[in-house]
Amino acid sequence: AHVEIALQQEPRFSQARDAAASLNFDLALCYCRSNRVERSIPLFNEAAETIESLCADFPWTPEYWNTLQWFIGSSASSLKDQGRLDEAQGILRGFSNWLKQVHATIPRDAGPREFLRQSRVRLVKELRSAKLNQEAEDIARLDDY
């Protein structure tokens, strides 16, 4: 409730957005691990979209990129653990699409580019693990600069 109030008062408030992403993600994990996968998927997607927007808006903040990598790996593995490979692939495709779009907009500074590179490496690993080899190759081919 506190996060919702903060977001209503200031929708672009980064700390509230970060808290909302983490709360949605944690709830998604809870639902997924308690065999309520259908309830987890919209929350995984909402958390991903929020943390992706934070990475794009604040590309110099390593915590957002670290959270993004955690979301990539944990959402995919949790869904696969529940026997939901198609849903895991859908989540990973969403991350891939976002990464392709944001790739050109991230500043050319060393910090943001390194965070982007690390996220790319994590995503490629997860895509291959989910049998999305073509998508993995597409992401692997993106240049670092």
PDB file of N, CA, C and O in Angstrom, residues 7-84:
ATOM      1  N   LEU A   7       3.737   5.851  -5.608  1.00  0.00           N
ATOM      2  CA  LEU A   7       3.661   5.890  -7.072  1.00  0.00           C
ATOM      3  C   LEU A   7       2.517   6.780  -7.551  1.00  0.00           C
ATOM      4  O   LEU A   7       2.631   7.423  -8.597  1.00  0.00           O
ATOM      5  N   GLN A   8       1.433   6.811  -6.813  1.00  0.00           N
ATOM      6  CA  GLN A   8       0.338   7.708  -7.182  1.00  0.00           C
ATOM      7  C   GLN A   8       0.758   9.163  -7.039  1.00  0.00           C
ATOM      8  O   GLN A   8       0.416   9.993  -7.868  1.00  0.00           O
ATOM      9  N   GLN A   9       1.515   9.453  -6.002  1.00  0.00           N
ATOM     10  CA  GLN A   9       1.958  10.823  -5.772  1.00  0.00           C
ATOM     11  C   GLN A   9       3.068  11.240  -6.734  1.00  0.00           C
ATOM     12  O   GLN A   9       3.118  12.383  -7.168  1.00  0.00           O
ATOM     13  N   GLU A  10       3.954  10.300  -7.061  1.00  0.00           N
ATOM     14  CA  GLU A  10       5.091  10.597  -7.939  1.00  0.00           C
ATOM     15  C   GLU A  10       5.409   9.354  -8.777  1.00  0.00           C
ATOM     16  O   GLU A  10       6.234   8.532  -8.397  1.00  0.00           O
ATOM     17  N   PRO A  11       4.738   9.190  -9.924  1.00  0.00           N
ATOM     18  CA  PRO A  11       4.886   7.971 -10.739  1.00  0.00           C
ATOM     19  C   PRO A  11       6.312   7.674 -11.198  1.00  0.00           C
ATOM     20  O   PRO A  11       6.636   6.526 -11.460  1.00  0.00           O
ATOM     21  N   ARG A  12       7.172   8.664 -11.290  1.00  0.00           N
ATOM     22  CA  ARG A  12       8.538   8.448 -11.774  1.00  0.00           C
ATOM     23  C   ARG A  12       9.546   8.274 -10.628  1.00  0.00           C
ATOM     24  O   ARG A  12      10.738   8.174 -10.873  1.00  0.00           O
ATOM     25  N   PHE A  13       9.077   8.218  -9.385  1.00  0.00           N
ATOM     26  CA  PHE A  13       9.937   8.088  -8.213  1.00  0.00           C
ATOM     27  C   PHE A  13      10.671   6.751  -8.276  1.00  0.00           C
ATOM     28  O   PHE A  13      10.068   5.685  -8.160  1.00  0.00           O
ATOM     29  N   SER A  14      11.975   6.815  -8.476  1.00  0.00           N
ATOM     30  CA  SER A  14      12.736   5.599  -8.753  1.00  0.00           C
ATOM     31  C   SER A  14      12.709   4.596  -7.599  1.00  0.00           C
ATOM     32  O   SER A  14      12.591   3.386  -7.841  1.00  0.00           O
ATOM     33  N   GLN A  15      12.814   5.056  -6.363  1.00  0.00           N
ATOM     34  CA  GLN A  15      12.822   4.118  -5.239  1.00  0.00           C
ATOM     35  C   GLN A  15      11.487   3.388  -5.117  1.00  0.00           C
ATOM     36  O   GLN A  15      11.451   2.195  -4.799  1.00  0.00           O
ATOM     37  N   ALA A  16      10.393   4.086  -5.370  1.00  0.00           N
ATOM     38  CA  ALA A  16       9.082   3.429  -5.314  1.00  0.00           C
ATOM     39  C   ALA A  16       8.933   2.442  -6.463  1.00  0.00           C
ATOM     40  O   ALA A  16       8.371   1.354  -6.283  1.00  0.00           O
ATOM     41  N   ARG A  17       9.418   2.799  -7.634  1.00  0.00           N
ATOM     42  CA  ARG A  17       9.366   1.876  -8.776  1.00  0.00           C
ATOM     43  C   ARG A  17      10.194   0.630  -8.494  1.00  0.00           C
ATOM     44  O   ARG A  17       9.780  -0.499  -8.790  1.00  0.00           O
ATOM     45  N   ASP A  18      11.378   0.820  -7.907  1.00  0.00           N
ATOM     46  CA  ASP A  18      12.240  -0.307  -7.556  1.00  0.00           C
ATOM     47  C   ASP A  18      11.552  -1.210  -6.536  1.00  0.00           C
ATOM     48  O   ASP A  18      11.552  -2.442  -6.674  1.00  0.00           O
ATOM     49  N   ALA A  19      10.953  -0.611  -5.522  1.00  0.00           N
ATOM     50  CA  ALA A  19      10.238  -1.394  -4.515  1.00  0.00           C
ATOM     51  C   ALA A  19       9.065  -2.145  -5.145  1.00  0.00           C
ATOM     52  O   ALA A  19       8.842  -3.324  -4.831  1.00  0.00           O
ATOM     53  N   ALA A  20       8.324  -1.490  -6.026  1.00  0.00           N
ATOM     54  CA  ALA A  20       7.191  -2.140  -6.688  1.00  0.00           C
ATOM     55  C   ALA A  20       7.661  -3.328  -7.518  1.00  0.00           C
ATOM     56  O   ALA A  20       7.041  -4.405  -7.488  1.00  0.00           O
ATOM     57  N   ALA A  21       8.755  -3.151  -8.243  1.00  0.00           N
ATOM     58  CA  ALA A  21       9.289  -4.250  -9.054  1.00  0.00           C
ATOM     59  C   ALA A  21       9.665  -5.438  -8.172  1.00  0.00           C
ATOM     60  O   ALA A  21       9.304  -6.580  -8.468  1.00  0.00           O
ATOM     61  N   SER A  22      10.360  -5.161  -7.084  1.00  0.00           N
ATOM     62  CA  SER A  22      10.786  -6.245  -6.198  1.00  0.00           C
ATOM     63  C   SER A  22       9.606  -6.937  -5.521  1.00  0.00           C
ATOM     64  O   SER A  22       9.576  -8.170  -5.425  1.00  0.00           O
ATOM     65  N   LEU A  23       8.630  -6.164  -5.079  1.00  0.00           N
ATOM     66  CA  LEU A  23       7.448  -6.762  -4.454  1.00  0.00           C
ATOM     67  C   LEU A  23       6.670  -7.627  -5.454  1.00  0.00           C
ATOM     68  O   LEU A  23       6.255  -8.746  -5.123  1.00  0.00           O
ATOM     69  N   ASN A  24       6.477  -7.122  -6.663  1.00  0.00           N
ATOM     70  CA  ASN A  24       5.774  -7.902  -7.687  1.00  0.00           C
ATOM     71  C   ASN A  24       6.547  -9.165  -8.029  1.00  0.00           C
ATOM     72  O   ASN A  24       5.960 -10.234  -8.191  1.00  0.00           O
ATOM     73  N   PHE A  25       7.863  -9.028  -8.115  1.00  0.00           N
ATOM     74  CA  PHE A  25       8.675 -10.192  -8.448  1.00  0.00           C
ATOM     75  C   PHE A  25       8.627 -11.237  -7.343  1.00  0.00           C
ATOM     76  O   PHE A  25       8.458 -12.433  -7.612  1.00  0.00           O
ATOM     77  N   ASP A  26       8.768 -10.793  -6.108  1.00  0.00           N
ATOM     78  CA  ASP A  26       8.714 -11.739  -4.985  1.00  0.00           C
ATOM     79  C   ASP A  26       7.357 -12.434  -4.901  1.00  0.00           C
ATOM     80  O   ASP A  26       7.284 -13.644  -4.638  1.00  0.00           O
ATOM     81  N   LEU A  27       6.294 -11.699  -5.138  1.00  0.00           N
ATOM     82  CA  LEU A  27       4.967 -12.310  -5.134  1.00  0.00           C
ATOM     83  C   LEU A  27       4.826 -13.305  -6.289  1.00  0.00           C
ATOM     84  O   LEU A  27       4.258 -14.384  -6.115  1.00  0.00           O
ATOM     85  N   ALA A  28       5.378 -12.947  -7.442  1.00  0.00           N
ATOM     86  CA  ALA A  28       5.350 -13.872  -8.585  1.00  0.00           C
ATOM     87  C   ALA A  28       6.081 -15.169  -8.250  1.00  0.00           C
ATOM     88  O   ALA A  28       5.593 -16.265  -8.554  1.00  0.00           O
ATOM     89  N   LEU A  29       7.248 -15.047  -7.618  1.00  0.00           N
ATOM     90  CA  LEU A  29       7.985 -16.253  -7.212  1.00  0.00           C
ATOM     91  C   LEU A  29       7.168 -17.094  -6.242  1.00  0.00           C
ATOM     92  O   LEU A  29       7.115 -18.327  -6.356  1.00  0.00           O
ATOM     93  N   CYS A  30       6.521 -16.444  -5.301  1.00  0.00           N
ATOM     94  CA  CYS A  30       5.683 -17.149  -4.326  1.00  0.00           C
ATOM     95  C   CYS A  30       4.559 -17.901  -5.031  1.00  0.00           C
ATOM     96  O   CYS A  30       4.329 -19.085  -4.766  1.00  0.00           O
ATOM     97  N   TYR A  31       3.869 -17.218  -5.924  1.00  0.00           N
ATOM     98  CA  TYR A  31       2.791 -17.866  -6.677  1.00  0.00           C
ATOM     99  C   TYR A  31       3.319 -19.019  -7.512  1.00  0.00           C
ATOM    100  O   TYR A  31       2.735 -20.107  -7.532  1.00  0.00           O
ATOM    101  N   CYS A  32       4.414 -18.786  -8.190  1.00  0.00           N
ATOM    102  CA  CYS A  32       4.957 -19.821  -9.068  1.00  0.00           C
ATOM    103  C   CYS A  32       5.352 -21.067  -8.277  1.00  0.00           C
ATOM    104  O   CYS A  32       5.023 -22.179  -8.673  1.00  0.00           O
ATOM    105  N   ARG A  33       6.006 -20.857  -7.173  1.00  0.00           N
ATOM    106  CA  ARG A  33       6.490 -21.983  -6.369  1.00  0.00           C
ATOM    107  C   ARG A  33       5.384 -22.685  -5.599  1.00  0.00           C
ATOM    108  O   ARG A  33       5.601 -23.771  -5.069  1.00  0.00           O
ATOM    109  N   SER A  34       4.208 -22.066  -5.536  1.00  0.00           N
ATOM    110  CA  SER A  34       3.082 -22.709  -4.855  1.00  0.00           C
ATOM    111  C   SER A  34       2.026 -23.168  -5.874  1.00  0.00           C
ATOM    112  O   SER A  34       0.848 -23.248  -5.560  1.00  0.00           O
ATOM    113  N   ASN A  35       2.492 -23.484  -7.078  1.00  0.00           N
ATOM    114  CA  ASN A  35       1.653 -24.038  -8.149  1.00  0.00           C
ATOM    115  C   ASN A  35       0.503 -23.128  -8.577  1.00  0.00           C
ATOM    116  O   ASN A  35      -0.551 -23.600  -8.967  1.00  0.00           O
ATOM    117  N   ARG A  36       0.724 -21.828  -8.502  1.00  0.00           N
ATOM    118  CA  ARG A  36      -0.245 -20.855  -9.010  1.00  0.00           C
ATOM    119  C   ARG A  36       0.424 -20.044 -10.119  1.00  0.00           C
ATOM    120  O   ARG A  36       0.463 -18.826 -10.109  1.00  0.00           O
ATOM    121  N   VAL A  37       0.940 -20.786 -11.086  1.00  0.00           N
ATOM    122  CA  VAL A  37       1.750 -20.199 -12.151  1.00  0.00           C
ATOM    123  C   VAL A  37       0.977 -19.146 -12.931  1.00  0.00           C
ATOM    124  O   VAL A  37       1.526 -18.101 -13.288  1.00  0.00           O
ATOM    125  N   GLU A  38      -0.293 -19.396 -13.183  1.00  0.00           N
ATOM    126  CA  GLU A  38      -1.075 -18.439 -13.966  1.00  0.00           C
ATOM    127  C   GLU A  38      -1.121 -17.066 -13.300  1.00  0.00           C
ATOM    128  O   GLU A  38      -1.139 -16.048 -13.991  1.00  0.00           O
ATOM    129  N   ARG A  39      -1.108 -17.046 -11.996  1.00  0.00           N
ATOM    130  CA  ARG A  39      -1.112 -15.762 -11.273  1.00  0.00           C
ATOM    131  C   ARG A  39       0.274 -15.131 -11.273  1.00  0.00           C
ATOM    132  O   ARG A  39       0.397 -13.917 -11.103  1.00  0.00           O
ATOM    133  N   SER A  40       1.313 -15.937 -11.439  1.00  0.00           N
ATOM    134  CA  SER A  40       2.684 -15.414 -11.383  1.00  0.00           C
ATOM    135  C   SER A  40       3.097 -14.697 -12.666  1.00  0.00           C
ATOM    136  O   SER A  40       3.851 -13.721 -12.606  1.00  0.00           O
ATOM    137  N   ILE A  41       2.616 -15.143 -13.799  1.00  0.00           N
ATOM    138  CA  ILE A  41       3.102 -14.628 -15.084  1.00  0.00           C
ATOM    139  C   ILE A  41       2.867 -13.129 -15.255  1.00  0.00           C
ATOM    140  O   ILE A  41       3.817 -12.392 -15.599  1.00  0.00           O
ATOM    141  N   PRO A  42       1.670 -12.607 -14.998  1.00  0.00           N
ATOM    142  CA  PRO A  42       1.509 -11.148 -15.132  1.00  0.00           C
ATOM    143  C   PRO A  42       2.405 -10.362 -14.173  1.00  0.00           C
ATOM    144  O   PRO A  42       2.896  -9.280 -14.514  1.00  0.00           O
ATOM    145  N   LEU A  43       2.643 -10.919 -12.994  1.00  0.00           N
ATOM    146  CA  LEU A  43       3.508 -10.239 -12.028  1.00  0.00           C
ATOM    147  C   LEU A  43       4.971 -10.281 -12.461  1.00  0.00           C
ATOM    148  O   LEU A  43       5.703  -9.300 -12.300  1.00  0.00           O
ATOM    149  N   PHE A  44       5.407 -11.420 -13.006  1.00  0.00           N
ATOM    150  CA  PHE A  44       6.763 -11.481 -13.564  1.00  0.00           C
ATOM    151  C   PHE A  44       6.916 -10.421 -14.654  1.00  0.00           C
ATOM    152  O   PHE A  44       7.916  -9.705 -14.697  1.00  0.00           O
ATOM    153  N   ASN A  45       5.936 -10.338 -15.534  1.00  0.00           N
ATOM    154  CA  ASN A  45       6.008  -9.368 -16.632  1.00  0.00           C
ATOM    155  C   ASN A  45       5.999  -7.932 -16.124  1.00  0.00           C
ATOM    156  O   ASN A  45       6.771  -7.094 -16.601  1.00  0.00           O
ATOM    157  N   GLU A  46       5.151  -7.637 -15.161  1.00  0.00           N
ATOM    158  CA  GLU A  46       5.085  -6.284 -14.611  1.00  0.00           C
ATOM    159  C   GLU A  46       6.393  -5.907 -13.919  1.00  0.00           C
ATOM    160  O   GLU A  46       6.910  -4.791 -14.092  1.00  0.00           O
ATOM    161  N   ALA A  47       6.949  -6.834 -13.157  1.00  0.00           N
ATOM    162  CA  ALA A  47       8.228  -6.583 -12.482  1.00  0.00           C
ATOM    163  C   ALA A  47       9.331  -6.355 -13.515  1.00  0.00           C
ATOM    164  O   ALA A  47      10.148  -5.431 -13.359  1.00  0.00           O
ATOM    165  N   ALA A  48       9.342  -7.170 -14.559  1.00  0.00           N
ATOM    166  CA  ALA A  48      10.357  -7.020 -15.610  1.00  0.00           C
ATOM    167  C   ALA A  48      10.249  -5.665 -16.284  1.00  0.00           C
ATOM    168  O   ALA A  48      11.253  -4.966 -16.472  1.00  0.00           O
ATOM    169  N   GLU A  49       9.042  -5.269 -16.648  1.00  0.00           N
ATOM    170  CA  GLU A  49       8.858  -3.983 -17.315  1.00  0.00           C
ATOM    171  C   GLU A  49       9.307  -2.825 -16.425  1.00  0.00           C
ATOM    172  O   GLU A  49       9.917  -1.863 -16.911  1.00  0.00           O
ATOM    173  N   THR A  50       9.039  -2.929 -15.144  1.00  0.00           N
ATOM    174  CA  THR A  50       9.429  -1.855 -14.228  1.00  0.00           C
ATOM    175  C   THR A  50      10.942  -1.779 -14.094  1.00  0.00           C
ATOM    176  O   THR A  50      11.526  -0.694 -14.182  1.00  0.00           O
ATOM    177  N   ILE A  51      11.603  -2.916 -13.907  1.00  0.00           N
ATOM    178  CA  ILE A  51      13.057  -2.868 -13.732  1.00  0.00           C
ATOM    179  C   ILE A  51      13.739  -2.508 -15.051  1.00  0.00           C
ATOM    180  O   ILE A  51      14.764  -1.813 -15.056  1.00  0.00           O
ATOM    181  N   GLU A  52      13.175  -2.933 -16.162  1.00  0.00           N
ATOM    182  CA  GLU A  52      13.720  -2.528 -17.464  1.00  0.00           C
ATOM    183  C   GLU A  52      13.644  -1.011 -17.621  1.00  0.00           C
ATOM    184  O   GLU A  52      14.602  -0.378 -18.084  1.00  0.00           O
ATOM    185  N   SER A  53      12.532  -0.431 -17.211  1.00  0.00           N
ATOM    186  CA  SER A  53      12.393   1.024 -17.330  1.00  0.00           C
ATOM    187  C   SER A  53      13.390   1.740 -16.424  1.00  0.00           C
ATOM    188  O   SER A  53      13.919   2.797 -16.794  1.00  0.00           O
ATOM    189  N   LEU A  54      13.662   1.176 -15.261  1.00  0.00           N
ATOM    190  CA  LEU A  54      14.652   1.779 -14.374  1.00  0.00           C
ATOM    191  C   LEU A  54      16.059   1.695 -14.965  1.00  0.00           C
ATOM    192  O   LEU A  54      16.832   2.653 -14.873  1.00  0.00           O
ATOM    193  N   CYS A  55      16.381   0.569 -15.581  1.00  0.00           N
ATOM    194  CA  CYS A  55      17.689   0.437 -16.239  1.00  0.00           C
ATOM    195  C   CYS A  55      17.824   1.463 -17.358  1.00  0.00           C
ATOM    196  O   CYS A  55      18.882   2.074 -17.524  1.00  0.00           O
ATOM    197  N   ALA A  56      16.772   1.650 -18.131  1.00  0.00           N
ATOM    198  CA  ALA A  56      16.808   2.608 -19.232  1.00  0.00           C
ATOM    199  C   ALA A  56      16.873   4.045 -18.723  1.00  0.00           C
ATOM    200  O   ALA A  56      17.606   4.877 -19.276  1.00  0.00           O
ATOM    201  N   ASP A  57      16.133   4.350 -17.676  1.00  0.00           N
ATOM    202  CA  ASP A  57      16.088   5.718 -17.147  1.00  0.00           C
ATOM    203  C   ASP A  57      17.324   6.079 -16.326  1.00  0.00           C
ATOM    204  O   ASP A  57      17.703   7.245 -16.264  1.00  0.00           O
ATOM    205  N   PHE A  58      17.923   5.086 -15.688  1.00  0.00           N
ATOM    206  CA  PHE A  58      19.085   5.315 -14.821  1.00  0.00           C
ATOM    207  C   PHE A  58      20.191   4.305 -15.155  1.00  0.00           C
ATOM    208  O   PHE A  58      20.532   3.448 -14.338  1.00  0.00           O
ATOM    209  N   PRO A  59      20.751   4.388 -16.364  1.00  0.00           N
ATOM    210  CA  PRO A  59      21.694   3.352 -16.812  1.00  0.00           C
ATOM    211  C   PRO A  59      23.006   3.305 -16.036  1.00  0.00           C
ATOM    212  O   PRO A  59      23.763   2.349 -16.187  1.00  0.00           O
ATOM    213  N   TRP A  60      23.280   4.295 -15.201  1.00  0.00           N
ATOM    214  CA  TRP A  60      24.504   4.313 -14.411  1.00  0.00           C
ATOM    215  C   TRP A  60      24.318   3.639 -13.056  1.00  0.00           C
ATOM    216  O   TRP A  60      25.253   3.586 -12.262  1.00  0.00           O
ATOM    217  N   THR A  61      23.140   3.118 -12.773  1.00  0.00           N
ATOM    218  CA  THR A  61      22.860   2.527 -11.461  1.00  0.00           C
ATOM    219  C   THR A  61      23.017   1.007 -11.529  1.00  0.00           C
ATOM    220  O   THR A  61      22.137   0.306 -12.035  1.00  0.00           O
ATOM    221  N   PRO A  62      24.120   0.481 -10.997  1.00  0.00           N
ATOM    222  CA  PRO A  62      24.367  -0.962 -11.119  1.00  0.00           C
ATOM    223  C   PRO A  62      23.320  -1.823 -10.418  1.00  0.00           C
ATOM    224  O   PRO A  62      23.056  -2.947 -10.855  1.00  0.00           O
ATOM    225  N   GLU A  63      22.718  -1.314  -9.348  1.00  0.00           N
ATOM    226  CA  GLU A  63      21.729  -2.114  -8.622  1.00  0.00           C
ATOM    227  C   GLU A  63      20.547  -2.501  -9.517  1.00  0.00           C
ATOM    228  O   GLU A  63      20.021  -3.605  -9.410  1.00  0.00           O
ATOM    229  N   TYR A  64      20.125  -1.596 -10.387  1.00  0.00           N
ATOM    230  CA  TYR A  64      19.007  -1.912 -11.277  1.00  0.00           C
ATOM    231  C   TYR A  64      19.398  -3.001 -12.271  1.00  0.00           C
ATOM    232  O   TYR A  64      18.617  -3.913 -12.548  1.00  0.00           O
ATOM    233  N   TRP A  65      20.614  -2.913 -12.788  1.00  0.00           N
ATOM    234  CA  TRP A  65      21.083  -3.932 -13.731  1.00  0.00           C
ATOM    235  C   TRP A  65      21.260  -5.284 -13.035  1.00  0.00           C
ATOM    236  O   TRP A  65      20.953  -6.327 -13.620  1.00  0.00           O
ATOM    237  N   ASN A  66      21.748  -5.266 -11.796  1.00  0.00           N
ATOM    238  CA  ASN A  66      21.877  -6.517 -11.042  1.00  0.00           C
ATOM    239  C   ASN A  66      20.507  -7.140 -10.802  1.00  0.00           C
ATOM    240  O   ASN A  66      20.342  -8.366 -10.908  1.00  0.00           O
ATOM    241  N   THR A  67      19.542  -6.297 -10.470  1.00  0.00           N
ATOM    242  CA  THR A  67      18.180  -6.792 -10.270  1.00  0.00           C
ATOM    243  C   THR A  67      17.628  -7.365 -11.564  1.00  0.00           C
ATOM    244  O   THR A  67      16.986  -8.420 -11.564  1.00  0.00           O
ATOM    245  N   LEU A  68      17.884  -6.693 -12.676  1.00  0.00           N
ATOM    246  CA  LEU A  68      17.435  -7.194 -13.974  1.00  0.00           C
ATOM    247  C   LEU A  68      17.983  -8.593 -14.224  1.00  0.00           C
ATOM    248  O   LEU A  68      17.241  -9.500 -14.615  1.00  0.00           O
ATOM    249  N   GLN A  69      19.263  -8.793 -13.976  1.00  0.00           N
ATOM    250  CA  GLN A  69      19.866 -10.112 -14.192  1.00  0.00           C
ATOM    251  C   GLN A  69      19.245 -11.165 -13.276  1.00  0.00           C
ATOM    252  O   GLN A  69      19.011 -12.302 -13.689  1.00  0.00           O
ATOM    253  N   TRP A  70      18.975 -10.768 -12.040  1.00  0.00           N
ATOM    254  CA  TRP A  70      18.337 -11.694 -11.104  1.00  0.00           C
ATOM    255  C   TRP A  70      16.943 -12.055 -11.596  1.00  0.00           C
ATOM    256  O   TRP A  70      16.546 -13.222 -11.571  1.00  0.00           O
ATOM    257  N   PHE A  71      16.196 -11.065 -12.062  1.00  0.00           N
ATOM    258  CA  PHE A  71      14.854 -11.323 -12.594  1.00  0.00           C
ATOM    259  C   PHE A  71      14.911 -12.266 -13.788  1.00  0.00           C
ATOM    260  O   PHE A  71      14.097 -13.174 -13.908  1.00  0.00           O
ATOM    261  N   ILE A  72      15.869 -12.046 -14.697  1.00  0.00           N
ATOM    262  CA  ILE A  72      15.999 -12.892 -15.881  1.00  0.00           C
ATOM    263  C   ILE A  72      16.173 -14.351 -15.471  1.00  0.00           C
ATOM    264  O   ILE A  72      15.450 -15.232 -15.930  1.00  0.00           O
ATOM    265  N   GLY A  73      17.157 -14.604 -14.620  1.00  0.00           N
ATOM    266  CA  GLY A  73      17.452 -15.975 -14.236  1.00  0.00           C
ATOM    267  C   GLY A  73      16.388 -16.621 -13.371  1.00  0.00           C
ATOM    268  O   GLY A  73      15.980 -17.760 -13.622  1.00  0.00           O
ATOM    269  N   SER A  74      15.910 -15.898 -12.391  1.00  0.00           N
ATOM    270  CA  SER A  74      14.960 -16.490 -11.444  1.00  0.00           C
ATOM    271  C   SER A  74      13.588 -16.731 -12.046  1.00  0.00           C
ATOM    272  O   SER A  74      12.955 -17.751 -11.755  1.00  0.00           O
ATOM    273  N   SER A  75      13.119 -15.815 -12.861  1.00  0.00           N
ATOM    274  CA  SER A  75      11.795 -16.022 -13.462  1.00  0.00           C
ATOM    275  C   SER A  75      11.827 -17.225 -14.398  1.00  0.00           C
ATOM    276  O   SER A  75      10.940 -18.087 -14.338  1.00  0.00           O
ATOM    277  N   ALA A  76      12.850 -17.286 -15.235  1.00  0.00           N
ATOM    278  CA  ALA A  76      12.939 -18.402 -16.177  1.00  0.00           C
ATOM    279  C   ALA A  76      13.093 -19.740 -15.455  1.00  0.00           C
ATOM    280  O   ALA A  76      12.392 -20.706 -15.766  1.00  0.00           O
ATOM    281  N   SER A  77      13.988 -19.804 -14.485  1.00  0.00           N
ATOM    282  CA  SER A  77      14.203 -21.087 -13.808  1.00  0.00           C
ATOM    283  C   SER A  77      12.991 -21.498 -12.980  1.00  0.00           C
ATOM    284  O   SER A  77      12.648 -22.683 -12.924  1.00  0.00           O
ATOM    285  N   SER A  78      12.312 -20.538 -12.363  1.00  0.00           N
ATOM    286  CA  SER A  78      11.124 -20.876 -11.574  1.00  0.00           C
ATOM    287  C   SER A  78      10.018 -21.442 -12.464  1.00  0.00           C
ATOM    288  O   SER A  78       9.364 -22.427 -12.098  1.00  0.00           O
ATOM    289  N   LEU A  79       9.822 -20.834 -13.608  1.00  0.00           N
ATOM    290  CA  LEU A  79       8.793 -21.340 -14.527  1.00  0.00           C
ATOM    291  C   LEU A  79       9.182 -22.703 -15.093  1.00  0.00           C
ATOM    292  O   LEU A  79       8.343 -23.601 -15.190  1.00  0.00           O
ATOM    293  N   LYS A  80      10.458 -22.871 -15.434  1.00  0.00           N
ATOM    294  CA  LYS A  80      10.900 -24.178 -15.944  1.00  0.00           C
ATOM    295  C   LYS A  80      10.762 -25.258 -14.874  1.00  0.00           C
ATOM    296  O   LYS A  80      10.371 -26.388 -15.178  1.00  0.00           O
ATOM    297  N   ASP A  81      11.056 -24.898 -13.618  1.00  0.00           N
ATOM    298  CA  ASP A  81      10.913 -25.859 -12.523  1.00  0.00           C
ATOM    299  C   ASP A  81       9.472 -26.335 -12.365  1.00  0.00           C
ATOM    300  O   ASP A  81       9.227 -27.433 -11.873  1.00  0.00           O
ATOM    301  N   GLN A  82       8.524 -25.510 -12.769  1.00  0.00           N
ATOM    302  CA  GLN A  82       7.104 -25.873 -12.705  1.00  0.00           C
ATOM    303  C   GLN A  82       6.630 -26.563 -13.986  1.00  0.00           C
ATOM    304  O   GLN A  82       5.438 -26.774 -14.169  1.00  0.00           O
ATOM    305  N   GLY A  83       7.575 -26.873 -14.875  1.00  0.00           N
ATOM    306  CA  GLY A  83       7.220 -27.540 -16.124  1.00  0.00           C
ATOM    307  C   GLY A  83       6.575 -26.601 -17.134  1.00  0.00           C
ATOM    308  O   GLY A  83       5.846 -27.053 -18.014  1.00  0.00           O
ATOM    309  N   ARG A  84       6.842 -25.322 -17.031  1.00  0.00           N
ATOM    310  CA  ARG A  84       6.211 -24.316 -17.885  1.00  0.00           C
ATOM    311  C   ARG A  84       7.247 -23.660 -18.797  1.00  0.00           C
ATOM    312  O   ARG A  84       7.489 -22.462 -18.749  1.00  0.00           O
TER     313      ARG A  84
END
